[in-house]
Amino acid sequence: MIEKILKESLIELLNDGLNGNQKSFEMRIRKLSGKLNKCDPQLAEELSSLLKTKTLRSIDNHIPMPVDADTRQKLLLVEESVALHVEPIWNEKIENEINRICIEREKSDSLLKQGLIPTRSALLAGPPGVGKTLMAHYLAEKLKLPLLTLDLATVMSSYLGKTGSNIRAVLNYAKSFPCILFFDEFDAIAKKRDDDSDVGELKRLVTVLLQAIDEWPTTSLLLAATNHSELLDRAIWRRFDKVILFNLPEINQVSKFFKQHDINHSLSDWLAQKIQECSFSEIEKKLNHAKKNAVLENKLLIETLCDQFDLELKEYFSLNKESKKEWIMYLANHGLTQQDIANKLEVSRSTIVRALQNKK
Ligand SMILES: Nc1ncnc2c1ncn2[C@@H]1O[C@H](COP(=O)(O)OP(=O)(O)OP(=O)(O)O)[C@@H](O)[C@H]1O
Ligand SMILES: [Mg+2]
């Protein structure tokens, strides 16, 4: 049995080895290891660990951090270990994609034994401020991998010929140890196509990138983010193991975001219902403004929030009778007169009196 399996694979293996076809060679060893698993688990194990030591060997040959040949500036932002300060809020689809990537990494040994390759690359596409960069950080934290970020928009601003060699240097470096390589503003390549005359050089650059995606090692993850996915070639889309589409947050996500930022439940729900087509980063900015204005202008947070999001305070109170009572109490406890409260909340003074009496 073993003999038959080995015989079947030997010629193809030799063929790939002699032709220097590394990717296919590795794939065949994995397949072979999967087939041998039943009849000779020890040999199967030895074969899979051979592939692992190959990656380890490359860590030993640590390649120096790539820099631009002229400016000597570092081409990559390296974050050795990532710790997030926010708890990201994902919709169910994205949550599932993230879990799937993590599980495939966790169980990569079992997958590789069967000749299956865990997800190595993903394209993150969607509007600005919805968590694409955040997801790269989140995955780095969860997978405990260093995060290497290359901002293509910055690198592409230089002379194209140089861009090619810079990107090659970055790829070689990132391939030499387990990490997440993150191409931010990935559409910069596509945009360059419109305004650059050196089409040949650009085509070569795209080829380098496509090849890099194909040859990406299983020990690392390659992520690319874009908010102009329509500009990217279909050939590029196809190369990625996964394309993860981000949308503007849904009502329940927005509400959760406010609650996470210490806004009370009913107000969070109401704001989320009223806010439309807003990214997390826009909401975050407005919320911060509102918080600062509340302090600087000595106003209630609910007032400054309504200002920021262009909402009517009285509408909130007309829908939330219970909250209205709470706010009246709150304002009274903060020294406002009944008339001040009536003016602020745009209700009659008798309503205020009733609310305060009921409470007692
Ligand atoms: N899903 C989310 N959950 C919680 N906060 C988020 C989420 N997405 C974005 N934010 C907040 O918005 C900020 C900006 O998000 P991020 O940088 O990930 O956006 P992006 O999608 O990469 O945008 P761009 O396309 O402009 O680069 C984050 O630092 C975070 O504070
Ligand atoms: Mg980003």
mmCIF file of C-alpha atoms and ligand atoms in Angstrom:
data_model
loop_
_atom_site.group_PDB
_atom_site.id
_atom_site.type_symbol
_atom_site.label_atom_id
_atom_site.label_comp_id
_atom_site.label_asym_id
_atom_site.label_seq_id
_atom_site.Cartn_x
_atom_site.Cartn_y
_atom_site.Cartn_z
ATOM 1 C CA MET A 1 0.000 0.000 0.000
ATOM 2 C CA ILE A 2 2.702 2.486 1.076
ATOM 3 C CA GLU A 3 4.803 1.430 -1.854
ATOM 4 C CA LYS A 4 1.955 2.110 -4.263
ATOM 5 C CA ILE A 5 1.307 5.570 -2.791
ATOM 6 C CA LEU A 6 4.994 6.502 -2.877
ATOM 7 C CA LYS A 7 5.369 5.250 -6.418
ATOM 8 C CA GLU A 8 2.430 7.310 -7.588
ATOM 9 C CA SER A 9 3.834 10.524 -6.121
ATOM 10 C CA LEU A 10 7.546 10.074 -6.733
ATOM 11 C CA ILE A 11 7.791 11.142 -10.376
ATOM 12 C CA GLU A 12 5.528 14.158 -9.935
ATOM 13 C CA LEU A 13 7.456 15.215 -6.837
ATOM 14 C CA LEU A 14 10.790 14.886 -8.582
ATOM 15 C CA ASN A 15 9.446 16.742 -11.545
ATOM 16 C CA ASP A 16 8.328 19.707 -9.424
ATOM 17 C CA GLY A 17 11.529 19.638 -7.390
ATOM 18 C CA LEU A 18 13.784 19.660 -10.444
ATOM 19 C CA ASN A 19 11.766 22.438 -12.058
ATOM 20 C CA GLY A 20 11.932 24.500 -8.878
ATOM 21 C CA ASN A 21 8.137 24.602 -8.635
ATOM 22 C CA GLN A 22 8.068 25.198 -4.902
ATOM 23 C CA LYS A 23 4.364 25.737 -4.435
ATOM 24 C CA SER A 24 3.302 22.615 -6.232
ATOM 25 C CA PHE A 25 6.136 20.650 -4.575
ATOM 26 C CA GLU A 26 4.850 21.643 -1.126
ATOM 27 C CA MET A 27 1.291 20.824 -2.131
ATOM 28 C CA ARG A 28 2.303 17.345 -3.260
ATOM 29 C CA ILE A 29 4.136 16.654 -0.011
ATOM 30 C CA ARG A 30 0.994 17.672 1.845
ATOM 31 C CA LYS A 31 -1.174 15.432 -0.274
ATOM 32 C CA LEU A 32 1.272 12.589 0.165
ATOM 33 C CA SER A 33 1.269 13.111 3.901
ATOM 34 C CA GLY A 34 -2.554 12.990 3.852
ATOM 35 C CA LYS A 35 -2.566 9.733 1.907
ATOM 36 C CA LEU A 36 0.052 8.152 4.174
ATOM 37 C CA ASN A 37 -1.827 9.173 7.291
ATOM 38 C CA LYS A 38 -3.840 5.945 7.449
ATOM 39 C CA CYS A 39 -1.132 3.399 6.700
ATOM 40 C CA ASP A 40 1.931 5.084 8.234
ATOM 41 C CA PRO A 41 0.992 7.999 10.519
ATOM 42 C CA GLN A 42 4.567 8.435 11.694
ATOM 43 C CA LEU A 43 5.901 8.946 8.185
ATOM 44 C CA ALA A 44 2.978 11.288 7.478
ATOM 45 C CA GLU A 45 3.875 13.318 10.581
ATOM 46 C CA GLU A 46 7.533 13.498 9.564
ATOM 47 C CA LEU A 47 6.573 14.788 6.147
ATOM 48 C CA SER A 48 4.339 17.555 7.527
ATOM 49 C CA SER A 49 6.949 18.633 10.038
ATOM 50 C CA LEU A 50 9.449 18.861 7.173
ATOM 51 C CA LEU A 51 7.318 21.621 5.695
ATOM 52 C CA LYS A 52 7.161 23.394 9.037
ATOM 53 C CA THR A 53 10.918 23.369 9.595
ATOM 54 C CA LYS A 54 11.289 24.946 6.179
ATOM 55 C CA THR A 55 9.415 27.984 7.433
ATOM 56 C CA LEU A 56 11.344 27.993 10.680
ATOM 57 C CA ARG A 57 14.591 27.956 8.764
ATOM 58 C CA SER A 58 13.569 31.134 7.000
ATOM 59 C CA ILE A 59 12.998 32.885 10.342
ATOM 60 C CA ASP A 60 16.588 32.080 11.265
ATOM 61 C CA ASN A 61 17.873 33.777 8.134
ATOM 62 C CA HIS A 62 16.272 36.969 9.348
ATOM 63 C CA ILE A 63 16.196 39.419 6.460
ATOM 64 C CA PRO A 64 16.777 43.049 7.494
ATOM 65 C CA MET A 65 13.811 45.411 7.586
ATOM 66 C CA PRO A 66 13.263 46.817 4.059
ATOM 67 C CA VAL A 67 13.984 50.526 3.508
ATOM 68 C CA ASP A 68 13.696 52.832 0.510
ATOM 69 C CA ALA A 69 17.029 52.811 -1.304
ATOM 70 C CA ASP A 70 17.204 56.637 -1.606
ATOM 71 C CA THR A 71 15.495 58.003 1.449
ATOM 72 C CA ARG A 72 16.411 55.087 3.789
ATOM 73 C CA GLN A 73 12.891 55.379 5.159
ATOM 74 C CA LYS A 74 11.283 52.220 6.496
ATOM 75 C CA LEU A 75 8.792 50.798 4.045
ATOM 76 C CA LEU A 76 6.713 49.046 6.635
ATOM 77 C CA LEU A 77 5.044 49.870 9.890
ATOM 78 C CA VAL A 78 5.719 46.917 12.174
ATOM 79 C CA GLU A 79 3.612 46.224 15.245
ATOM 80 C CA GLU A 80 5.161 43.275 17.044
ATOM 81 C CA SER A 81 2.152 42.597 19.227
ATOM 82 C CA VAL A 82 -1.199 44.223 18.816
ATOM 83 C CA ALA A 83 -3.556 45.042 21.681
ATOM 84 C CA LEU A 84 -6.812 46.748 20.774
ATOM 85 C CA HIS A 85 -8.356 49.453 22.930
ATOM 86 C CA VAL A 86 -11.816 49.107 21.417
ATOM 87 C CA GLU A 87 -14.111 46.127 21.252
ATOM 88 C CA PRO A 88 -14.975 45.892 17.550
ATOM 89 C CA ILE A 89 -18.599 45.415 16.593
ATOM 90 C CA TRP A 90 -19.028 43.128 13.602
ATOM 91 C CA ASN A 91 -22.149 42.021 11.825
ATOM 92 C CA GLU A 92 -22.857 38.306 11.843
ATOM 93 C CA LYS A 93 -21.361 37.682 8.408
ATOM 94 C CA ILE A 94 -18.045 39.320 9.233
ATOM 95 C CA GLU A 95 -17.954 37.677 12.647
ATOM 96 C CA ASN A 96 -18.329 34.309 10.933
ATOM 97 C CA GLU A 97 -15.556 35.098 8.453
ATOM 98 C CA ILE A 98 -13.226 36.094 11.285
ATOM 99 C CA ASN A 99 -14.006 32.961 13.279
ATOM 100 C CA ARG A 100 -13.472 30.840 10.205
ATOM 101 C CA ILE A 101 -10.039 32.362 9.534
ATOM 102 C CA CYS A 102 -9.047 31.775 13.173
ATOM 103 C CA ILE A 103 -10.304 28.182 13.255
ATOM 104 C CA GLU A 104 -8.527 27.335 10.018
ATOM 105 C CA ARG A 105 -5.288 28.708 11.497
ATOM 106 C CA GLU A 106 -5.801 26.805 14.740
ATOM 107 C CA LYS A 107 -6.405 23.580 12.885
ATOM 108 C CA SER A 108 -3.948 24.205 10.083
ATOM 109 C CA ASP A 109 -2.023 21.019 10.861
ATOM 110 C CA SER A 110 -5.090 18.834 10.348
ATOM 111 C CA LEU A 111 -6.010 20.709 7.164
ATOM 112 C CA LEU A 112 -2.488 20.506 5.738
ATOM 113 C CA LYS A 113 -2.327 16.786 6.429
ATOM 114 C CA GLN A 114 -5.297 16.375 4.140
ATOM 115 C CA GLY A 115 -3.698 18.557 1.477
ATOM 116 C CA LEU A 116 -6.015 21.465 2.350
ATOM 117 C CA ILE A 117 -4.622 24.948 2.703
ATOM 118 C CA PRO A 118 -5.915 27.300 5.428
ATOM 119 C CA THR A 119 -7.018 30.765 4.316
ATOM 120 C CA ARG A 120 -3.890 32.715 3.469
ATOM 121 C CA SER A 121 -5.289 35.894 1.971
ATOM 122 C CA ALA A 122 -8.332 38.129 2.190
ATOM 123 C CA LEU A 123 -9.424 41.306 0.465
ATOM 124 C CA LEU A 124 -11.352 43.652 2.748
ATOM 125 C CA ALA A 125 -13.609 45.901 0.716
ATOM 126 C CA GLY A 126 -16.050 48.592 1.792
ATOM 127 C CA PRO A 127 -16.626 52.294 2.475
ATOM 128 C CA PRO A 128 -14.315 54.337 4.729
ATOM 129 C CA GLY A 129 -14.506 54.080 8.505
ATOM 130 C CA VAL A 130 -16.274 50.734 8.847
ATOM 131 C CA GLY A 131 -13.475 48.658 10.370
ATOM 132 C CA LYS A 132 -11.204 47.323 7.624
ATOM 133 C CA THR A 133 -7.993 48.504 9.271
ATOM 134 C CA LEU A 134 -9.504 47.586 12.622
ATOM 135 C CA MET A 135 -10.033 44.023 11.389
ATOM 136 C CA ALA A 136 -6.358 43.685 10.403
ATOM 137 C CA HIS A 137 -5.444 44.691 13.965
ATOM 138 C CA TYR A 138 -8.117 42.478 15.466
ATOM 139 C CA LEU A 139 -6.839 39.430 13.585
ATOM 140 C CA ALA A 140 -3.251 40.220 14.569
ATOM 141 C CA GLU A 141 -4.341 40.331 18.199
ATOM 142 C CA LYS A 142 -6.402 37.148 17.990
ATOM 143 C CA LEU A 143 -3.819 35.156 16.053
ATOM 144 C CA LYS A 144 -0.936 36.609 18.090
ATOM 145 C CA LEU A 145 0.958 37.531 14.939
ATOM 146 C CA PRO A 146 2.985 40.672 14.263
ATOM 147 C CA LEU A 147 1.232 43.145 11.958
ATOM 148 C CA LEU A 148 3.206 44.621 9.066
ATOM 149 C CA THR A 149 1.419 47.489 7.349
ATOM 150 C CA LEU A 150 2.354 48.853 3.970
ATOM 151 C CA ASP A 151 0.480 51.920 2.838
ATOM 152 C CA LEU A 152 0.436 51.470 -0.919
ATOM 153 C CA ALA A 153 -0.730 55.028 -1.512
ATOM 154 C CA THR A 154 2.515 56.323 0.011
ATOM 155 C CA VAL A 155 4.773 53.792 -1.638
ATOM 156 C CA MET A 156 3.137 54.283 -5.024
ATOM 157 C CA SER A 157 3.769 58.007 -4.958
ATOM 158 C CA SER A 158 7.384 57.369 -5.779
ATOM 159 C CA TYR A 159 8.907 56.549 -9.124
ATOM 160 C CA LEU A 160 7.278 53.360 -10.390
ATOM 161 C CA GLY A 161 10.443 51.410 -11.138
ATOM 162 C CA LYS A 162 11.497 51.972 -7.559
ATOM 163 C CA THR A 163 8.045 51.050 -6.284
ATOM 164 C CA GLY A 164 8.485 47.611 -7.831
ATOM 165 C CA SER A 165 11.760 46.933 -6.058
ATOM 166 C CA ASN A 166 10.397 48.359 -2.800
ATOM 167 C CA ILE A 167 7.393 46.075 -2.912
ATOM 168 C CA ARG A 168 9.541 43.079 -3.748
ATOM 169 C CA ALA A 169 11.746 43.842 -0.732
ATOM 170 C CA VAL A 170 8.676 44.127 1.489
ATOM 171 C CA LEU A 171 7.297 40.821 0.240
ATOM 172 C CA ASN A 172 10.568 38.977 0.768
ATOM 173 C CA TYR A 173 10.830 40.330 4.271
ATOM 174 C CA ALA A 174 7.235 39.505 5.188
ATOM 175 C CA LYS A 175 7.496 36.012 3.760
ATOM 176 C CA SER A 176 10.452 35.203 5.984
ATOM 177 C CA PHE A 177 8.506 34.773 9.244
ATOM 178 C CA PRO A 178 4.902 34.186 10.361
ATOM 179 C CA CYS A 179 3.029 37.500 10.309
ATOM 180 C CA ILE A 180 0.095 39.422 8.898
ATOM 181 C CA LEU A 181 1.079 41.614 5.974
ATOM 182 C CA PHE A 182 -1.491 44.327 5.451
ATOM 183 C CA PHE A 183 -1.714 46.286 2.204
ATOM 184 C CA ASP A 184 -3.704 49.381 3.053
ATOM 185 C CA GLU A 185 -5.228 51.447 0.218
ATOM 186 C CA PHE A 186 -4.782 48.524 -2.115
ATOM 187 C CA ASP A 187 -6.652 50.330 -4.902
ATOM 188 C CA ALA A 188 -3.708 52.748 -5.205
ATOM 189 C CA ILE A 189 -2.291 50.399 -7.837
ATOM 190 C CA ALA A 190 -5.478 50.489 -9.831
ATOM 191 C CA LYS A 191 -5.713 54.274 -9.576
ATOM 192 C CA LYS A 192 -2.149 54.643 -10.746
ATOM 193 C CA ARG A 193 -3.154 52.966 -14.002
ATOM 194 C CA ASP A 194 -5.212 56.010 -14.991
ATOM 195 C CA ASP A 195 -2.570 58.638 -14.487
ATOM 196 C CA ASP A 196 0.697 56.948 -15.210
ATOM 197 C CA SER A 197 2.256 56.616 -18.608
ATOM 198 C CA ASP A 198 4.566 53.746 -17.731
ATOM 199 C CA VAL A 199 1.963 51.040 -18.281
ATOM 200 C CA GLY A 200 4.539 48.276 -18.791
ATOM 201 C CA GLU A 201 6.166 48.893 -15.433
ATOM 202 C CA LEU A 202 2.783 49.002 -13.722
ATOM 203 C CA LYS A 203 1.772 45.711 -15.320
ATOM 204 C CA ARG A 204 4.952 44.148 -13.998
ATOM 205 C CA LEU A 205 4.156 45.474 -10.569
ATOM 206 C CA VAL A 206 0.650 44.005 -10.652
ATOM 207 C CA THR A 207 2.171 40.698 -11.748
ATOM 208 C CA VAL A 208 4.566 40.782 -8.786
ATOM 209 C CA LEU A 209 1.620 41.313 -6.455
ATOM 210 C CA LEU A 210 -0.483 38.578 -8.029
ATOM 211 C CA GLN A 211 2.412 36.183 -7.794
ATOM 212 C CA ALA A 212 2.949 37.139 -4.180
ATOM 213 C CA ILE A 213 -0.671 36.291 -3.377
ATOM 214 C CA ASP A 214 -0.303 32.934 -5.128
ATOM 215 C CA GLU A 215 2.909 32.053 -3.378
ATOM 216 C CA TRP A 216 1.967 33.368 0.036
ATOM 217 C CA PRO A 217 3.134 30.953 2.792
ATOM 218 C CA THR A 218 0.492 29.156 4.834
ATOM 219 C CA THR A 219 2.098 30.342 8.073
ATOM 220 C CA SER A 220 1.159 33.951 7.368
ATOM 221 C CA LEU A 221 -1.876 35.968 6.372
ATOM 222 C CA LEU A 222 -1.976 38.544 3.621
ATOM 223 C CA LEU A 223 -4.705 41.161 3.947
ATOM 224 C CA ALA A 224 -5.510 44.009 1.599
ATOM 225 C CA ALA A 225 -8.022 46.814 2.157
ATOM 226 C CA THR A 226 -9.766 48.952 -0.393
ATOM 227 C CA ASN A 227 -12.684 51.339 -0.503
ATOM 228 C CA HIS A 228 -12.714 51.345 -4.292
ATOM 229 C CA SER A 229 -13.074 47.674 -5.007
ATOM 230 C CA GLU A 230 -14.676 48.495 -8.358
ATOM 231 C CA LEU A 231 -11.317 49.849 -9.538
ATOM 232 C CA LEU A 232 -9.561 46.567 -8.929
ATOM 233 C CA ASP A 233 -9.088 44.025 -11.654
ATOM 234 C CA ARG A 234 -11.250 40.910 -11.413
ATOM 235 C CA ALA A 235 -7.987 38.962 -11.740
ATOM 236 C CA ILE A 236 -6.907 40.481 -8.432
ATOM 237 C CA TRP A 237 -10.224 39.678 -6.728
ATOM 238 C CA ARG A 238 -9.971 36.076 -7.829
ATOM 239 C CA ARG A 239 -6.495 35.642 -6.384
ATOM 240 C CA PHE A 240 -7.612 36.242 -2.811
ATOM 241 C CA ASP A 241 -8.879 33.228 -0.857
ATOM 242 C CA LYS A 242 -11.641 35.407 0.562
ATOM 243 C CA VAL A 243 -13.264 38.710 -0.306
ATOM 244 C CA ILE A 244 -14.890 40.193 2.788
ATOM 245 C CA LEU A 245 -17.427 42.911 2.103
ATOM 246 C CA PHE A 246 -17.980 45.591 4.725
ATOM 247 C CA ASN A 247 -21.092 47.745 4.854
ATOM 248 C CA LEU A 248 -22.113 50.781 6.843
ATOM 249 C CA PRO A 249 -23.201 49.636 10.324
ATOM 250 C CA GLU A 250 -26.730 48.365 10.878
ATOM 251 C CA ILE A 251 -29.081 49.816 13.502
ATOM 252 C CA ASN A 252 -28.289 47.178 16.151
ATOM 253 C CA GLN A 253 -24.545 47.720 15.660
ATOM 254 C CA VAL A 254 -24.857 51.493 16.031
ATOM 255 C CA SER A 255 -26.907 51.034 19.173
ATOM 256 C CA LYS A 256 -24.296 48.656 20.582
ATOM 257 C CA PHE A 257 -21.593 51.209 19.756
ATOM 258 C CA PHE A 258 -23.348 53.924 21.786
ATOM 259 C CA LYS A 259 -23.944 51.544 24.687
ATOM 260 C CA GLN A 260 -20.259 50.625 24.652
ATOM 261 C CA HIS A 261 -19.547 54.335 24.986
ATOM 262 C CA ASP A 262 -21.673 54.720 28.125
ATOM 263 C CA ILE A 263 -24.817 56.124 26.532
ATOM 264 C CA ASN A 264 -27.941 54.830 28.284
ATOM 265 C CA HIS A 265 -29.983 52.092 26.620
ATOM 266 C CA SER A 266 -33.076 53.951 25.485
ATOM 267 C CA LEU A 267 -31.053 56.881 24.152
ATOM 268 C CA SER A 268 -28.668 54.517 22.336
ATOM 269 C CA ASP A 269 -31.591 52.724 20.685
ATOM 270 C CA TRP A 270 -33.249 55.974 19.682
ATOM 271 C CA LEU A 271 -30.050 57.485 18.238
ATOM 272 C CA ALA A 272 -29.360 54.301 16.288
ATOM 273 C CA GLN A 273 -32.867 54.418 14.781
ATOM 274 C CA LYS A 274 -32.415 58.020 13.722
ATOM 275 C CA ILE A 275 -28.877 57.879 12.349
ATOM 276 C CA GLN A 276 -28.727 56.724 8.788
ATOM 277 C CA GLU A 277 -25.860 55.890 6.489
ATOM 278 C CA CYS A 278 -23.162 56.797 8.953
ATOM 279 C CA SER A 279 -19.840 54.996 9.358
ATOM 280 C CA PHE A 280 -18.463 54.016 12.757
ATOM 281 C CA SER A 281 -15.673 56.545 12.456
ATOM 282 C CA GLU A 282 -18.129 59.392 11.699
ATOM 283 C CA ILE A 283 -20.299 58.366 14.637
ATOM 284 C CA GLU A 284 -17.241 58.155 16.870
ATOM 285 C CA LYS A 285 -16.111 61.633 15.849
ATOM 286 C CA LYS A 286 -19.525 63.185 16.497
ATOM 287 C CA LEU A 287 -19.876 61.401 19.815
ATOM 288 C CA ASN A 288 -16.501 62.746 20.945
ATOM 289 C CA HIS A 289 -17.458 66.260 19.862
ATOM 290 C CA ALA A 290 -20.726 65.965 21.738
ATOM 291 C CA LYS A 291 -18.939 64.801 24.886
ATOM 292 C CA LYS A 292 -16.476 67.689 24.718
ATOM 293 C CA ASN A 293 -19.184 70.254 23.988
ATOM 294 C CA ALA A 294 -21.203 69.017 26.953
ATOM 295 C CA VAL A 295 -18.255 69.865 29.210
ATOM 296 C CA LEU A 296 -17.175 73.088 27.516
ATOM 297 C CA GLU A 297 -20.659 74.551 27.058
ATOM 298 C CA ASN A 298 -22.035 73.184 30.302
ATOM 299 C CA LYS A 299 -24.838 71.365 28.504
ATOM 300 C CA LEU A 300 -26.402 67.953 28.860
ATOM 301 C CA LEU A 301 -24.816 65.241 26.742
ATOM 302 C CA ILE A 302 -28.204 64.459 25.247
ATOM 303 C CA GLU A 303 -28.435 68.050 23.998
ATOM 304 C CA THR A 304 -25.024 68.110 22.404
ATOM 305 C CA LEU A 305 -25.642 64.684 20.886
ATOM 306 C CA CYS A 306 -28.828 65.971 19.277
ATOM 307 C CA ASP A 307 -26.891 68.984 17.963
ATOM 308 C CA GLN A 308 -24.199 66.787 16.443
ATOM 309 C CA PHE A 309 -26.586 64.383 14.772
ATOM 310 C CA ASP A 310 -29.121 67.042 13.789
ATOM 311 C CA LEU A 311 -31.932 65.610 15.872
ATOM 312 C CA GLU A 312 -34.811 67.092 17.861
ATOM 313 C CA LEU A 313 -34.494 66.635 21.592
ATOM 314 C CA LYS A 314 -38.241 66.948 22.129
ATOM 315 C CA GLU A 315 -38.872 64.073 19.737
ATOM 316 C CA TYR A 316 -36.840 61.796 21.969
ATOM 317 C CA PHE A 317 -38.820 62.842 25.035
ATOM 318 C CA SER A 318 -42.170 62.482 23.322
ATOM 319 C CA LEU A 319 -41.319 58.875 22.524
ATOM 320 C CA ASN A 320 -39.676 58.035 25.794
ATOM 321 C CA LYS A 321 -41.993 59.089 28.552
ATOM 322 C CA GLU A 322 -40.100 57.216 31.246
ATOM 323 C CA SER A 323 -36.804 58.753 30.200
ATOM 324 C CA LYS A 324 -38.447 62.157 30.250
ATOM 325 C CA LYS A 325 -39.227 61.720 33.934
ATOM 326 C CA GLU A 326 -35.695 60.572 34.594
ATOM 327 C CA TRP A 327 -34.271 63.605 32.817
ATOM 328 C CA ILE A 328 -36.530 65.966 34.734
ATOM 329 C CA MET A 329 -35.297 64.446 37.998
ATOM 330 C CA TYR A 330 -31.742 64.582 36.786
ATOM 331 C CA LEU A 331 -31.963 68.269 35.861
ATOM 332 C CA ALA A 332 -33.729 69.141 39.101
ATOM 333 C CA ASN A 333 -30.994 67.382 41.061
ATOM 334 C CA HIS A 334 -28.479 69.445 39.131
ATOM 335 C CA GLY A 335 -29.984 72.666 40.411
ATOM 336 C CA LEU A 336 -32.081 73.778 37.433
ATOM 337 C CA THR A 337 -35.314 75.586 38.217
ATOM 338 C CA GLN A 338 -38.632 74.150 37.087
ATOM 339 C CA GLN A 339 -38.883 76.881 34.467
ATOM 340 C CA ASP A 340 -35.353 76.162 33.159
ATOM 341 C CA ILE A 341 -36.227 72.514 32.841
ATOM 342 C CA ALA A 342 -39.480 73.310 31.078
ATOM 343 C CA ASN A 343 -37.607 75.502 28.592
ATOM 344 C CA LYS A 344 -34.875 72.985 28.006
ATOM 345 C CA LEU A 345 -37.185 70.070 27.407
ATOM 346 C CA GLU A 346 -39.770 72.190 25.631
ATOM 347 C CA VAL A 347 -42.639 71.053 27.833
ATOM 348 C CA SER A 348 -45.069 72.956 30.063
ATOM 349 C CA ARG A 349 -44.136 73.829 33.586
ATOM 350 C CA SER A 350 -47.079 71.820 34.946
ATOM 351 C CA THR A 351 -45.579 68.680 33.360
ATOM 352 C CA ILE A 352 -42.416 69.314 35.302
ATOM 353 C CA VAL A 353 -44.299 69.841 38.522
ATOM 354 C CA ARG A 354 -46.301 66.620 37.994
ATOM 355 C CA ALA A 355 -43.187 64.611 37.220
ATOM 356 C CA LEU A 356 -41.393 65.837 40.312
ATOM 357 C CA GLN A 357 -44.428 65.212 42.527
ATOM 358 C CA ASN A 358 -44.946 61.699 41.178
ATOM 359 C CA LYS A 359 -41.393 60.858 41.907
ATOM 360 C CA LYS A 360 -41.831 61.789 45.502
HETATM 361 N N1 LIG B 1 -16.695 47.546 13.451
HETATM 362 C C1 LIG B 1 -16.321 48.516 14.272
HETATM 363 N N2 LIG B 1 -16.532 48.419 15.593
HETATM 364 C C2 LIG B 1 -16.160 49.379 16.444
HETATM 365 N N3 LIG B 1 -15.524 50.510 16.053
HETATM 366 C C3 LIG B 1 -15.254 50.666 14.759
HETATM 367 C C4 LIG B 1 -15.638 49.676 13.793
HETATM 368 N N4 LIG B 1 -15.230 50.088 12.587
HETATM 369 C C5 LIG B 1 -14.628 51.266 12.758
HETATM 370 N N5 LIG B 1 -14.636 51.627 14.060
HETATM 371 C C6 LIG B 1 -14.076 52.858 14.625
HETATM 372 O O1 LIG B 1 -13.723 53.722 13.538
HETATM 373 C C7 LIG B 1 -12.301 53.894 13.473
HETATM 374 C C8 LIG B 1 -11.847 53.847 12.019
HETATM 375 O O2 LIG B 1 -12.042 52.537 11.493
HETATM 376 P P1 LIG B 1 -11.043 51.888 10.429
HETATM 377 O O3 LIG B 1 -9.760 52.643 10.415
HETATM 378 O O4 LIG B 1 -10.955 50.441 10.676
HETATM 379 O O5 LIG B 1 -11.838 52.163 9.090
HETATM 380 P P2 LIG B 1 -11.485 51.673 7.605
HETATM 381 O O6 LIG B 1 -12.633 50.819 7.180
HETATM 382 O O7 LIG B 1 -10.131 51.080 7.574
HETATM 383 O O8 LIG B 1 -11.554 53.047 6.823
HETATM 384 P P3 LIG B 1 -10.659 53.593 5.598
HETATM 385 O O9 LIG B 1 -11.233 52.961 4.369
HETATM 386 O O10 LIG B 1 -10.910 55.060 5.642
HETATM 387 O O11 LIG B 1 -9.241 53.223 5.866
HETATM 388 C C9 LIG B 1 -11.724 52.737 14.300
HETATM 389 O O12 LIG B 1 -10.485 53.094 14.865
HETATM 390 C C10 LIG B 1 -12.787 52.536 15.370
HETATM 391 O O13 LIG B 1 -12.619 53.446 16.423
HETATM 392 MG MG MG B 2 -8.302 51.772 6.801
#
